[in-house]
Amino acid sequence: MDTVEVVGEAEAVTAVPETVEPETAVPVVRRTTPPVSEVEAELGAVDWQALQGAFGPADAFPPLVRAVVGPEGPERDEALDLLWQVVNHDGALYEASLPALRVLAAVVRDEGLAEEVRSGVALLLLTMGAAHLPGEPAEQVDLQLEVLLAAQELLPGLDAAFLGGPRTLQVALLAFQAVTGEATSFAGRAAIARLVASEDPLLAAIASLAFDLVSGAVPARGAVHRPGVLDEDIRELIEDYADLTDVTLAGMVVSETAFALVDRMLTAEE
């Protein structure tokens, strides 16, 4: 019987599966949009190019505001000065002044900003909301009334800044309340009353004058003209309006006094 040789008898071969490298997962980068600040939100809500400022279209206003809330330095100081020129040049108001109020109020409320920025902008609010003497053109009087009413609407939103802010900001907002003719709220009036009893004689003096104004009274000159309490130059401001028979004139005294006090305080802290 013939033998059949089987060549290469099969051996058990264990097949090793081919190793497949897993695909490297590409990380998904989720782009998060940074929150828009209140200041930016107010700036973005207005077409500034379409509004008139002191020197034509008010499109210079947004970059000035951004410089004011930006890093400390000469550019910020210059921008703060220029802001006045755009919306309250030589005491006059413009089409852009009304929406600018909301932006400026947002700056005042931003606790992350430097004291001199918030206080300086509060003083700008003060001049824009202040009562003006009669005899100005009709269109200017109409604007003044609109700005005054808008300023009064903004007051409640400034309570927190007024109650908890630094002294310079309190003085500026104190005067802002006074010249717009009313306190922000019961809490605001209570805060003014507390400041009347302040150990700082300058702060107490302007608080006394402001309290009379927000209470609807014409301040008595003797109430704030106390020898040894007010600095000489501050007393002279009040003496310029010896007969305070008009709340408008009294408001001017508060405004001028606030400027002098805030400037004095900020200078002393440098």
mmCIF file of N, CA and C in Angstrom, residues 21-150:
data_model
loop_
_atom_site.group_PDB
_atom_site.id
_atom_site.type_symbol
_atom_site.label_atom_id
_atom_site.label_comp_id
_atom_site.label_asym_id
_atom_site.label_seq_id
_atom_site.Cartn_x
_atom_site.Cartn_y
_atom_site.Cartn_z
ATOM 1 N N GLU A 21 -4.147 51.086 16.599
ATOM 2 C CA GLU A 21 -3.970 52.224 17.506
ATOM 3 C C GLU A 21 -5.256 53.042 17.531
ATOM 4 N N PRO A 22 -5.732 53.304 18.731
ATOM 5 C CA PRO A 22 -6.951 54.126 18.798
ATOM 6 C C PRO A 22 -6.679 55.514 18.239
ATOM 7 N N GLU A 23 -7.674 56.053 17.614
ATOM 8 C CA GLU A 23 -7.523 57.397 17.077
ATOM 9 C C GLU A 23 -7.401 58.398 18.223
ATOM 10 N N THR A 24 -6.475 59.304 18.058
ATOM 11 C CA THR A 24 -6.289 60.330 19.091
ATOM 12 C C THR A 24 -7.480 61.277 19.064
ATOM 13 N N ALA A 25 -8.130 61.386 20.226
ATOM 14 C CA ALA A 25 -9.305 62.254 20.291
ATOM 15 C C ALA A 25 -8.876 63.716 20.204
ATOM 16 N N VAL A 26 -9.513 64.454 19.339
ATOM 17 C CA VAL A 26 -9.221 65.879 19.204
ATOM 18 C C VAL A 26 -10.025 66.627 20.262
ATOM 19 N N PRO A 27 -9.332 67.309 21.171
ATOM 20 C CA PRO A 27 -10.079 68.010 22.219
ATOM 21 C C PRO A 27 -11.000 69.067 21.631
ATOM 22 N N VAL A 28 -12.182 69.109 22.177
ATOM 23 C CA VAL A 28 -13.161 70.092 21.718
ATOM 24 C C VAL A 28 -12.984 71.352 22.540
ATOM 25 N N VAL A 29 -12.608 72.398 21.876
ATOM 26 C CA VAL A 29 -12.420 73.672 22.569
ATOM 27 C C VAL A 29 -13.721 74.453 22.480
ATOM 28 N N ARG A 30 -14.318 74.616 23.611
ATOM 29 C CA ARG A 30 -15.572 75.369 23.634
ATOM 30 C C ARG A 30 -15.248 76.842 23.834
ATOM 31 N N ARG A 31 -15.598 77.615 22.852
ATOM 32 C CA ARG A 31 -15.338 79.050 22.954
ATOM 33 C C ARG A 31 -16.441 79.702 23.781
ATOM 34 N N THR A 32 -16.040 80.253 24.894
ATOM 35 C CA THR A 32 -17.017 80.923 25.744
ATOM 36 C C THR A 32 -16.898 82.424 25.532
ATOM 37 N N THR A 33 -18.007 83.025 25.293
ATOM 38 C CA THR A 33 -18.020 84.471 25.107
ATOM 39 C C THR A 33 -17.969 85.139 26.471
ATOM 40 N N PRO A 34 -16.961 85.982 26.689
ATOM 41 C CA PRO A 34 -16.875 86.644 27.989
ATOM 42 C C PRO A 34 -18.119 87.490 28.231
ATOM 43 N N PRO A 35 -18.542 87.554 29.484
ATOM 44 C CA PRO A 35 -19.739 88.339 29.767
ATOM 45 C C PRO A 35 -19.538 89.806 29.407
ATOM 46 N N VAL A 36 -20.564 90.391 28.866
ATOM 47 C CA VAL A 36 -20.504 91.804 28.487
ATOM 48 C C VAL A 36 -20.773 92.638 29.723
ATOM 49 N N SER A 37 -19.904 93.581 29.993
ATOM 50 C CA SER A 37 -20.089 94.438 31.159
ATOM 51 C C SER A 37 -21.310 95.331 30.958
ATOM 52 N N GLU A 38 -21.811 95.847 32.053
ATOM 53 C CA GLU A 38 -22.971 96.738 31.970
ATOM 54 C C GLU A 38 -22.628 97.974 31.154
ATOM 55 N N VAL A 39 -21.398 98.462 31.307
ATOM 56 C CA VAL A 39 -20.974 99.645 30.544
ATOM 57 C C VAL A 39 -21.011 99.338 29.046
ATOM 58 N N GLU A 40 -20.460 98.185 28.652
ATOM 59 C CA GLU A 40 -20.449 97.818 27.234
ATOM 60 C C GLU A 40 -21.863 97.600 26.704
ATOM 61 N N ALA A 41 -22.709 97.011 27.526
ATOM 62 C CA ALA A 41 -24.088 96.775 27.104
ATOM 63 C C ALA A 41 -24.801 98.101 26.822
ATOM 64 N N GLU A 42 -24.586 99.088 27.679
ATOM 65 C CA GLU A 42 -25.221 100.393 27.481
ATOM 66 C C GLU A 42 -24.632 101.103 26.260
ATOM 67 N N LEU A 43 -23.322 100.959 26.067
ATOM 68 C CA LEU A 43 -22.703 101.579 24.891
ATOM 69 C C LEU A 43 -23.237 100.958 23.602
ATOM 70 N N GLY A 44 -23.387 99.631 23.606
ATOM 71 C CA GLY A 44 -23.820 98.926 22.412
ATOM 72 C C GLY A 44 -25.281 99.113 22.070
ATOM 73 N N ALA A 45 -26.047 99.652 22.994
ATOM 74 C CA ALA A 45 -27.486 99.817 22.764
ATOM 75 C C ALA A 45 -27.816 101.094 22.001
ATOM 76 N N VAL A 46 -26.802 101.894 21.699
ATOM 77 C CA VAL A 46 -27.046 103.215 21.098
ATOM 78 C C VAL A 46 -26.217 103.376 19.825
ATOM 79 N N ASP A 47 -26.815 103.980 18.810
ATOM 80 C CA ASP A 47 -26.092 104.338 17.590
ATOM 81 C C ASP A 47 -25.525 105.745 17.799
ATOM 82 N N TRP A 48 -24.326 105.805 18.341
ATOM 83 C CA TRP A 48 -23.736 107.101 18.703
ATOM 84 C C TRP A 48 -23.429 107.954 17.483
ATOM 85 N N GLN A 49 -23.134 107.329 16.371
ATOM 86 C CA GLN A 49 -22.854 108.061 15.141
ATOM 87 C C GLN A 49 -24.053 108.904 14.715
ATOM 88 N N ALA A 50 -25.247 108.420 15.058
ATOM 89 C CA ALA A 50 -26.466 109.113 14.630
ATOM 90 C C ALA A 50 -26.854 110.246 15.566
ATOM 91 N N LEU A 51 -26.144 110.386 16.696
ATOM 92 C CA LEU A 51 -26.482 111.414 17.670
ATOM 93 C C LEU A 51 -25.465 112.549 17.643
ATOM 94 N N GLN A 52 -25.925 113.722 17.967
ATOM 95 C CA GLN A 52 -25.055 114.893 17.972
ATOM 96 C C GLN A 52 -24.467 115.138 19.359
ATOM 97 N N GLY A 53 -23.154 115.333 19.379
ATOM 98 C CA GLY A 53 -22.474 115.749 20.596
ATOM 99 C C GLY A 53 -22.055 117.199 20.446
ATOM 100 N N ALA A 54 -21.090 117.610 21.231
ATOM 101 C CA ALA A 54 -20.673 119.010 21.198
ATOM 102 C C ALA A 54 -20.009 119.380 19.879
ATOM 103 N N PHE A 55 -19.315 118.424 19.238
ATOM 104 C CA PHE A 55 -18.537 118.739 18.043
ATOM 105 C C PHE A 55 -18.941 117.873 16.855
ATOM 106 N N GLY A 56 -20.244 117.620 16.728
ATOM 107 C CA GLY A 56 -20.711 116.787 15.634
ATOM 108 C C GLY A 56 -21.158 115.423 16.138
ATOM 109 N N PRO A 57 -21.129 114.390 15.265
ATOM 110 C CA PRO A 57 -21.564 113.054 15.685
ATOM 111 C C PRO A 57 -20.826 112.599 16.941
ATOM 112 N N ALA A 58 -21.548 111.898 17.806
ATOM 113 C CA ALA A 58 -21.005 111.526 19.116
ATOM 114 C C ALA A 58 -20.291 110.182 19.096
ATOM 115 N N ASP A 59 -19.764 109.772 17.919
ATOM 116 C CA ASP A 59 -19.104 108.469 17.856
ATOM 117 C C ASP A 59 -17.772 108.444 18.616
ATOM 118 N N ALA A 60 -17.328 109.603 19.086
ATOM 119 C CA ALA A 60 -16.117 109.635 19.917
ATOM 120 C C ALA A 60 -16.414 109.194 21.345
ATOM 121 N N PHE A 61 -17.684 109.169 21.708
ATOM 122 C CA PHE A 61 -18.044 108.865 23.095
ATOM 123 C C PHE A 61 -17.662 107.444 23.525
ATOM 124 N N PRO A 62 -18.012 106.377 22.769
ATOM 125 C CA PRO A 62 -17.665 105.020 23.215
ATOM 126 C C PRO A 62 -16.174 104.795 23.452
ATOM 127 N N PRO A 63 -15.276 105.198 22.510
ATOM 128 C CA PRO A 63 -13.852 104.974 22.807
ATOM 129 C C PRO A 63 -13.362 105.757 24.020
ATOM 130 N N LEU A 64 -13.940 106.920 24.261
ATOM 131 C CA LEU A 64 -13.546 107.693 25.448
ATOM 132 C C LEU A 64 -13.955 106.960 26.721
ATOM 133 N N VAL A 65 -15.167 106.419 26.721
ATOM 134 C CA VAL A 65 -15.630 105.676 27.892
ATOM 135 C C VAL A 65 -14.751 104.452 28.130
ATOM 136 N N ARG A 66 -14.415 103.747 27.054
ATOM 137 C CA ARG A 66 -13.570 102.548 27.195
ATOM 138 C C ARG A 66 -12.189 102.916 27.725
ATOM 139 N N ALA A 67 -11.691 104.079 27.349
ATOM 140 C CA ALA A 67 -10.402 104.524 27.883
ATOM 141 C C ALA A 67 -10.524 104.882 29.361
ATOM 142 N N VAL A 68 -11.658 105.455 29.736
ATOM 143 C CA VAL A 68 -11.884 105.836 31.134
ATOM 144 C C VAL A 68 -11.933 104.606 32.036
ATOM 145 N N VAL A 69 -12.548 103.532 31.569
ATOM 146 C CA VAL A 69 -12.643 102.316 32.386
ATOM 147 C C VAL A 69 -11.451 101.389 32.152
ATOM 148 N N GLY A 70 -10.492 101.848 31.357
ATOM 149 C CA GLY A 70 -9.317 101.043 31.051
ATOM 150 C C GLY A 70 -8.197 101.218 32.060
ATOM 151 N N PRO A 71 -6.986 100.817 31.682
ATOM 152 C CA PRO A 71 -5.844 100.864 32.607
ATOM 153 C C PRO A 71 -5.519 102.289 33.051
ATOM 154 N N GLU A 72 -4.936 102.385 34.240
ATOM 155 C CA GLU A 72 -4.532 103.676 34.770
ATOM 156 C C GLU A 72 -3.431 104.273 33.909
ATOM 157 N N GLY A 73 -3.461 105.589 33.758
ATOM 158 C CA GLY A 73 -2.414 106.249 32.989
ATOM 159 C C GLY A 73 -2.901 107.557 32.405
ATOM 160 N N PRO A 74 -2.027 108.281 31.709
ATOM 161 C CA PRO A 74 -2.394 109.584 31.135
ATOM 162 C C PRO A 74 -3.576 109.495 30.172
ATOM 163 N N GLU A 75 -3.659 108.379 29.425
ATOM 164 C CA GLU A 75 -4.741 108.233 28.456
ATOM 165 C C GLU A 75 -6.093 108.226 29.163
ATOM 166 N N ARG A 76 -6.144 107.558 30.321
ATOM 167 C CA ARG A 76 -7.404 107.512 31.068
ATOM 168 C C ARG A 76 -7.769 108.892 31.591
ATOM 169 N N ASP A 77 -6.811 109.608 32.136
ATOM 170 C CA ASP A 77 -7.078 110.944 32.670
ATOM 171 C C ASP A 77 -7.550 111.893 31.571
ATOM 172 N N GLU A 78 -6.896 111.812 30.408
ATOM 173 C CA GLU A 78 -7.278 112.678 29.295
ATOM 174 C C GLU A 78 -8.683 112.339 28.797
ATOM 175 N N ALA A 79 -8.994 111.039 28.753
ATOM 176 C CA ALA A 79 -10.317 110.614 28.282
ATOM 177 C C ALA A 79 -11.404 111.110 29.220
ATOM 178 N N LEU A 80 -11.135 111.101 30.518
ATOM 179 C CA LEU A 80 -12.129 111.585 31.480
ATOM 180 C C LEU A 80 -12.418 113.064 31.255
ATOM 181 N N ASP A 81 -11.364 113.832 30.970
ATOM 182 C CA ASP A 81 -11.561 115.260 30.680
ATOM 183 C C ASP A 81 -12.361 115.455 29.394
ATOM 184 N N LEU A 82 -12.039 114.652 28.375
ATOM 185 C CA LEU A 82 -12.703 114.808 27.086
ATOM 186 C C LEU A 82 -14.168 114.387 27.119
ATOM 187 N N LEU A 83 -14.510 113.467 28.025
ATOM 188 C CA LEU A 83 -15.916 113.056 28.144
ATOM 189 C C LEU A 83 -16.813 114.263 28.393
ATOM 190 N N TRP A 84 -16.340 115.151 29.254
ATOM 191 C CA TRP A 84 -17.121 116.350 29.560
ATOM 192 C C TRP A 84 -17.372 117.158 28.285
ATOM 193 N N GLN A 85 -16.344 117.233 27.438
ATOM 194 C CA GLN A 85 -16.464 118.045 26.236
ATOM 195 C C GLN A 85 -17.511 117.511 25.268
ATOM 196 N N VAL A 86 -17.687 116.190 25.265
ATOM 197 C CA VAL A 86 -18.615 115.585 24.306
ATOM 198 C C VAL A 86 -20.071 115.773 24.723
ATOM 199 N N VAL A 87 -20.351 115.604 26.030
ATOM 200 C CA VAL A 87 -21.765 115.569 26.460
ATOM 201 C C VAL A 87 -22.184 116.760 27.316
ATOM 202 N N ASN A 88 -21.227 117.584 27.762
ATOM 203 C CA ASN A 88 -21.611 118.706 28.624
ATOM 204 C C ASN A 88 -20.633 119.873 28.433
ATOM 205 N N HIS A 89 -20.324 120.167 27.184
ATOM 206 C CA HIS A 89 -19.339 121.203 26.876
ATOM 207 C C HIS A 89 -19.846 122.579 27.310
ATOM 208 N N ASP A 90 -19.054 123.248 28.153
ATOM 209 C CA ASP A 90 -19.407 124.580 28.672
ATOM 210 C C ASP A 90 -20.796 124.604 29.314
ATOM 211 N N GLY A 91 -21.185 123.471 29.918
ATOM 212 C CA GLY A 91 -22.465 123.421 30.614
ATOM 213 C C GLY A 91 -23.654 123.163 29.715
ATOM 214 N N ALA A 92 -23.432 123.085 28.400
ATOM 215 C CA ALA A 92 -24.548 122.837 27.478
ATOM 216 C C ALA A 92 -24.774 121.341 27.321
ATOM 217 N N LEU A 93 -25.992 120.971 26.975
ATOM 218 C CA LEU A 93 -26.351 119.573 26.754
ATOM 219 C C LEU A 93 -26.599 119.340 25.271
ATOM 220 N N TYR A 94 -26.508 118.077 24.868
ATOM 221 C CA TYR A 94 -26.613 117.728 23.460
ATOM 222 C C TYR A 94 -27.489 116.494 23.296
ATOM 223 N N GLU A 95 -27.769 116.164 22.057
ATOM 224 C CA GLU A 95 -28.610 115.004 21.768
ATOM 225 C C GLU A 95 -28.042 113.740 22.401
ATOM 226 N N ALA A 96 -26.718 113.631 22.435
ATOM 227 C CA ALA A 96 -26.071 112.443 22.986
ATOM 228 C C ALA A 96 -26.053 112.428 24.510
ATOM 229 N N SER A 97 -26.352 113.560 25.130
ATOM 230 C CA SER A 97 -26.256 113.647 26.594
ATOM 231 C C SER A 97 -27.243 112.714 27.293
ATOM 232 N N LEU A 98 -28.428 112.585 26.713
ATOM 233 C CA LEU A 98 -29.466 111.783 27.356
ATOM 234 C C LEU A 98 -29.080 110.303 27.454
ATOM 235 N N PRO A 99 -28.741 109.617 26.334
ATOM 236 C CA PRO A 99 -28.321 108.217 26.475
ATOM 237 C C PRO A 99 -26.991 108.061 27.209
ATOM 238 N N ALA A 100 -26.174 109.122 27.196
ATOM 239 C CA ALA A 100 -24.892 109.050 27.905
ATOM 240 C C ALA A 100 -25.090 108.891 29.410
ATOM 241 N N LEU A 101 -26.210 109.388 29.919
ATOM 242 C CA LEU A 101 -26.483 109.269 31.360
ATOM 243 C C LEU A 101 -26.440 107.813 31.816
ATOM 244 N N ARG A 102 -27.048 106.938 31.046
ATOM 245 C CA ARG A 102 -27.127 105.524 31.437
ATOM 246 C C ARG A 102 -25.743 104.877 31.439
ATOM 247 N N VAL A 103 -24.925 105.256 30.464
ATOM 248 C CA VAL A 103 -23.565 104.723 30.400
ATOM 249 C C VAL A 103 -22.758 105.197 31.614
ATOM 250 N N LEU A 104 -22.860 106.483 31.914
ATOM 251 C CA LEU A 104 -22.110 107.054 33.028
ATOM 252 C C LEU A 104 -22.560 106.460 34.362
ATOM 253 N N ALA A 105 -23.861 106.224 34.508
ATOM 254 C CA ALA A 105 -24.356 105.607 35.733
ATOM 255 C C ALA A 105 -23.796 104.191 35.894
ATOM 256 N N ALA A 106 -23.654 103.470 34.772
ATOM 257 C CA ALA A 106 -23.085 102.124 34.829
ATOM 258 C C ALA A 106 -21.627 102.172 35.278
ATOM 259 N N VAL A 107 -20.895 103.200 34.861
ATOM 260 C CA VAL A 107 -19.506 103.369 35.311
ATOM 261 C C VAL A 107 -19.467 103.597 36.817
ATOM 262 N N VAL A 108 -20.356 104.448 37.317
ATOM 263 C CA VAL A 108 -20.397 104.753 38.754
ATOM 264 C C VAL A 108 -20.700 103.497 39.561
ATOM 265 N N ARG A 109 -21.532 102.620 39.028
ATOM 266 C CA ARG A 109 -21.920 101.411 39.774
ATOM 267 C C ARG A 109 -20.840 100.327 39.752
ATOM 268 N N ASP A 110 -19.854 100.434 38.878
ATOM 269 C CA ASP A 110 -18.842 99.390 38.734
ATOM 270 C C ASP A 110 -17.826 99.487 39.874
ATOM 271 N N GLU A 111 -17.964 98.616 40.867
ATOM 272 C CA GLU A 111 -17.105 98.674 42.049
ATOM 273 C C GLU A 111 -15.664 98.266 41.747
ATOM 274 N N GLY A 112 -15.436 97.683 40.588
ATOM 275 C CA GLY A 112 -14.079 97.286 40.232
ATOM 276 C C GLY A 112 -13.226 98.427 39.714
ATOM 277 N N LEU A 113 -13.838 99.578 39.455
ATOM 278 C CA LEU A 113 -13.095 100.716 38.931
ATOM 279 C C LEU A 113 -12.495 101.546 40.058
ATOM 280 N N ALA A 114 -11.469 102.306 39.715
ATOM 281 C CA ALA A 114 -10.784 103.138 40.705
ATOM 282 C C ALA A 114 -11.712 104.219 41.241
ATOM 283 N N GLU A 115 -11.444 104.627 42.467
ATOM 284 C CA GLU A 115 -12.285 105.636 43.112
ATOM 285 C C GLU A 115 -12.314 106.939 42.317
ATOM 286 N N GLU A 116 -11.147 107.368 41.809
ATOM 287 C CA GLU A 116 -11.124 108.654 41.105
ATOM 288 C C GLU A 116 -11.930 108.597 39.811
ATOM 289 N N VAL A 117 -12.020 107.415 39.190
ATOM 290 C CA VAL A 117 -12.823 107.271 37.979
ATOM 291 C C VAL A 117 -14.303 107.373 38.317
ATOM 292 N N ARG A 118 -14.734 106.601 39.290
ATOM 293 C CA ARG A 118 -16.160 106.608 39.664
ATOM 294 C C ARG A 118 -16.584 107.982 40.184
ATOM 295 N N SER A 119 -15.736 108.608 40.998
ATOM 296 C CA SER A 119 -16.073 109.921 41.553
ATOM 297 C C SER A 119 -16.082 110.988 40.462
ATOM 298 N N GLY A 120 -15.107 110.924 39.551
ATOM 299 C CA GLY A 120 -15.064 111.897 38.462
ATOM 300 C C GLY A 120 -16.270 111.793 37.558
ATOM 301 N N VAL A 121 -16.691 110.570 37.245
ATOM 302 C CA VAL A 121 -17.872 110.375 36.403
ATOM 303 C C VAL A 121 -19.134 110.787 37.147
ATOM 304 N N ALA A 122 -19.173 110.565 38.457
ATOM 305 C CA ALA A 122 -20.328 111.013 39.249
ATOM 306 C C ALA A 122 -20.449 112.531 39.222
ATOM 307 N N LEU A 123 -19.328 113.222 39.212
ATOM 308 C CA LEU A 123 -19.376 114.683 39.107
ATOM 309 C C LEU A 123 -19.888 115.114 37.737
ATOM 310 N N LEU A 124 -19.554 114.363 36.696
ATOM 311 C CA LEU A 124 -20.104 114.662 35.375
ATOM 312 C C LEU A 124 -21.618 114.458 35.381
ATOM 313 N N LEU A 125 -22.079 113.385 36.013
ATOM 314 C CA LEU A 125 -23.525 113.183 36.164
ATOM 315 C C LEU A 125 -24.153 114.367 36.884
ATOM 316 N N LEU A 126 -23.451 114.840 37.905
ATOM 317 C CA LEU A 126 -23.958 115.962 38.699
ATOM 318 C C LEU A 126 -24.178 117.189 37.826
ATOM 319 N N THR A 127 -23.210 117.546 37.009
ATOM 320 C CA THR A 127 -23.356 118.749 36.189
ATOM 321 C C THR A 127 -24.456 118.584 35.145
ATOM 322 N N MET A 128 -24.607 117.359 34.628
ATOM 323 C CA MET A 128 -25.632 117.135 33.612
ATOM 324 C C MET A 128 -27.039 117.164 34.219
ATOM 325 N N GLY A 129 -27.147 116.718 35.466
ATOM 326 C CA GLY A 129 -28.459 116.679 36.101
ATOM 327 C C GLY A 129 -28.811 117.939 36.846
ATOM 328 N N ALA A 130 -27.851 118.860 36.967
ATOM 329 C CA ALA A 130 -28.079 120.069 37.760
ATOM 330 C C ALA A 130 -29.075 120.997 37.081
ATOM 331 N N ALA A 131 -29.799 121.730 37.925
ATOM 332 C CA ALA A 131 -30.707 122.749 37.396
ATOM 333 C C ALA A 131 -29.889 123.897 36.826
ATOM 334 N N HIS A 132 -30.376 124.500 35.755
ATOM 335 C CA HIS A 132 -29.671 125.616 35.125
ATOM 336 C C HIS A 132 -30.499 126.893 35.289
ATOM 337 N N LEU A 133 -29.810 127.998 35.199
ATOM 338 C CA LEU A 133 -30.512 129.276 35.308
ATOM 339 C C LEU A 133 -31.394 129.496 34.083
ATOM 340 N N PRO A 134 -32.514 130.215 34.270
ATOM 341 C CA PRO A 134 -33.408 130.484 33.134
ATOM 342 C C PRO A 134 -32.745 131.422 32.126
ATOM 343 N N GLY A 135 -33.398 131.595 30.983
ATOM 344 C CA GLY A 135 -32.893 132.518 29.982
ATOM 345 C C GLY A 135 -32.117 131.852 28.871
ATOM 346 N N GLU A 136 -32.067 130.520 28.868
ATOM 347 C CA GLU A 136 -31.347 129.810 27.821
ATOM 348 C C GLU A 136 -32.299 129.493 26.667
ATOM 349 N N PRO A 137 -31.769 129.154 25.474
ATOM 350 C CA PRO A 137 -32.633 128.848 24.326
ATOM 351 C C PRO A 137 -33.627 127.742 24.650
ATOM 352 N N ALA A 138 -34.781 127.793 23.974
ATOM 353 C CA ALA A 138 -35.857 126.845 24.261
ATOM 354 C C ALA A 138 -35.407 125.402 24.078
ATOM 355 N N GLU A 139 -34.625 125.125 23.017
ATOM 356 C CA GLU A 139 -34.204 123.742 22.788
ATOM 357 C C GLU A 139 -33.278 123.251 23.904
ATOM 358 N N GLN A 140 -32.506 124.153 24.476
ATOM 359 C CA GLN A 140 -31.631 123.773 25.573
ATOM 360 C C GLN A 140 -32.440 123.505 26.847
ATOM 361 N N VAL A 141 -33.470 124.294 27.068
ATOM 362 C CA VAL A 141 -34.338 124.092 28.225
ATOM 363 C C VAL A 141 -35.048 122.749 28.117
ATOM 364 N N ASP A 142 -35.507 122.405 26.905
ATOM 365 C CA ASP A 142 -36.173 121.116 26.704
ATOM 366 C C ASP A 142 -35.219 119.957 27.006
ATOM 367 N N LEU A 143 -33.987 120.079 26.527
ATOM 368 C CA LEU A 143 -32.995 119.042 26.788
ATOM 369 C C LEU A 143 -32.699 118.923 28.280
ATOM 370 N N GLN A 144 -32.587 120.071 28.938
ATOM 371 C CA GLN A 144 -32.309 120.068 30.367
ATOM 372 C C GLN A 144 -33.406 119.343 31.138
ATOM 373 N N LEU A 145 -34.653 119.572 30.734
ATOM 374 C CA LEU A 145 -35.769 118.906 31.401
ATOM 375 C C LEU A 145 -35.703 117.405 31.164
ATOM 376 N N GLU A 146 -35.429 116.992 29.928
ATOM 377 C CA GLU A 146 -35.326 115.561 29.635
ATOM 378 C C GLU A 146 -34.212 114.897 30.436
ATOM 379 N N VAL A 147 -33.056 115.565 30.484
ATOM 380 C CA VAL A 147 -31.914 115.009 31.216
ATOM 381 C C VAL A 147 -32.215 114.956 32.704
ATOM 382 N N LEU A 148 -32.867 115.995 33.226
ATOM 383 C CA LEU A 148 -33.210 116.014 34.647
ATOM 384 C C LEU A 148 -34.134 114.848 34.996
ATOM 385 N N LEU A 149 -35.157 114.619 34.177
ATOM 386 C CA LEU A 149 -36.091 113.521 34.432
ATOM 387 C C LEU A 149 -35.385 112.169 34.327
ATOM 388 N N ALA A 150 -34.513 112.038 33.346
ATOM 389 C CA ALA A 150 -33.766 110.783 33.198
ATOM 390 C C ALA A 150 -32.837 110.576 34.387
#
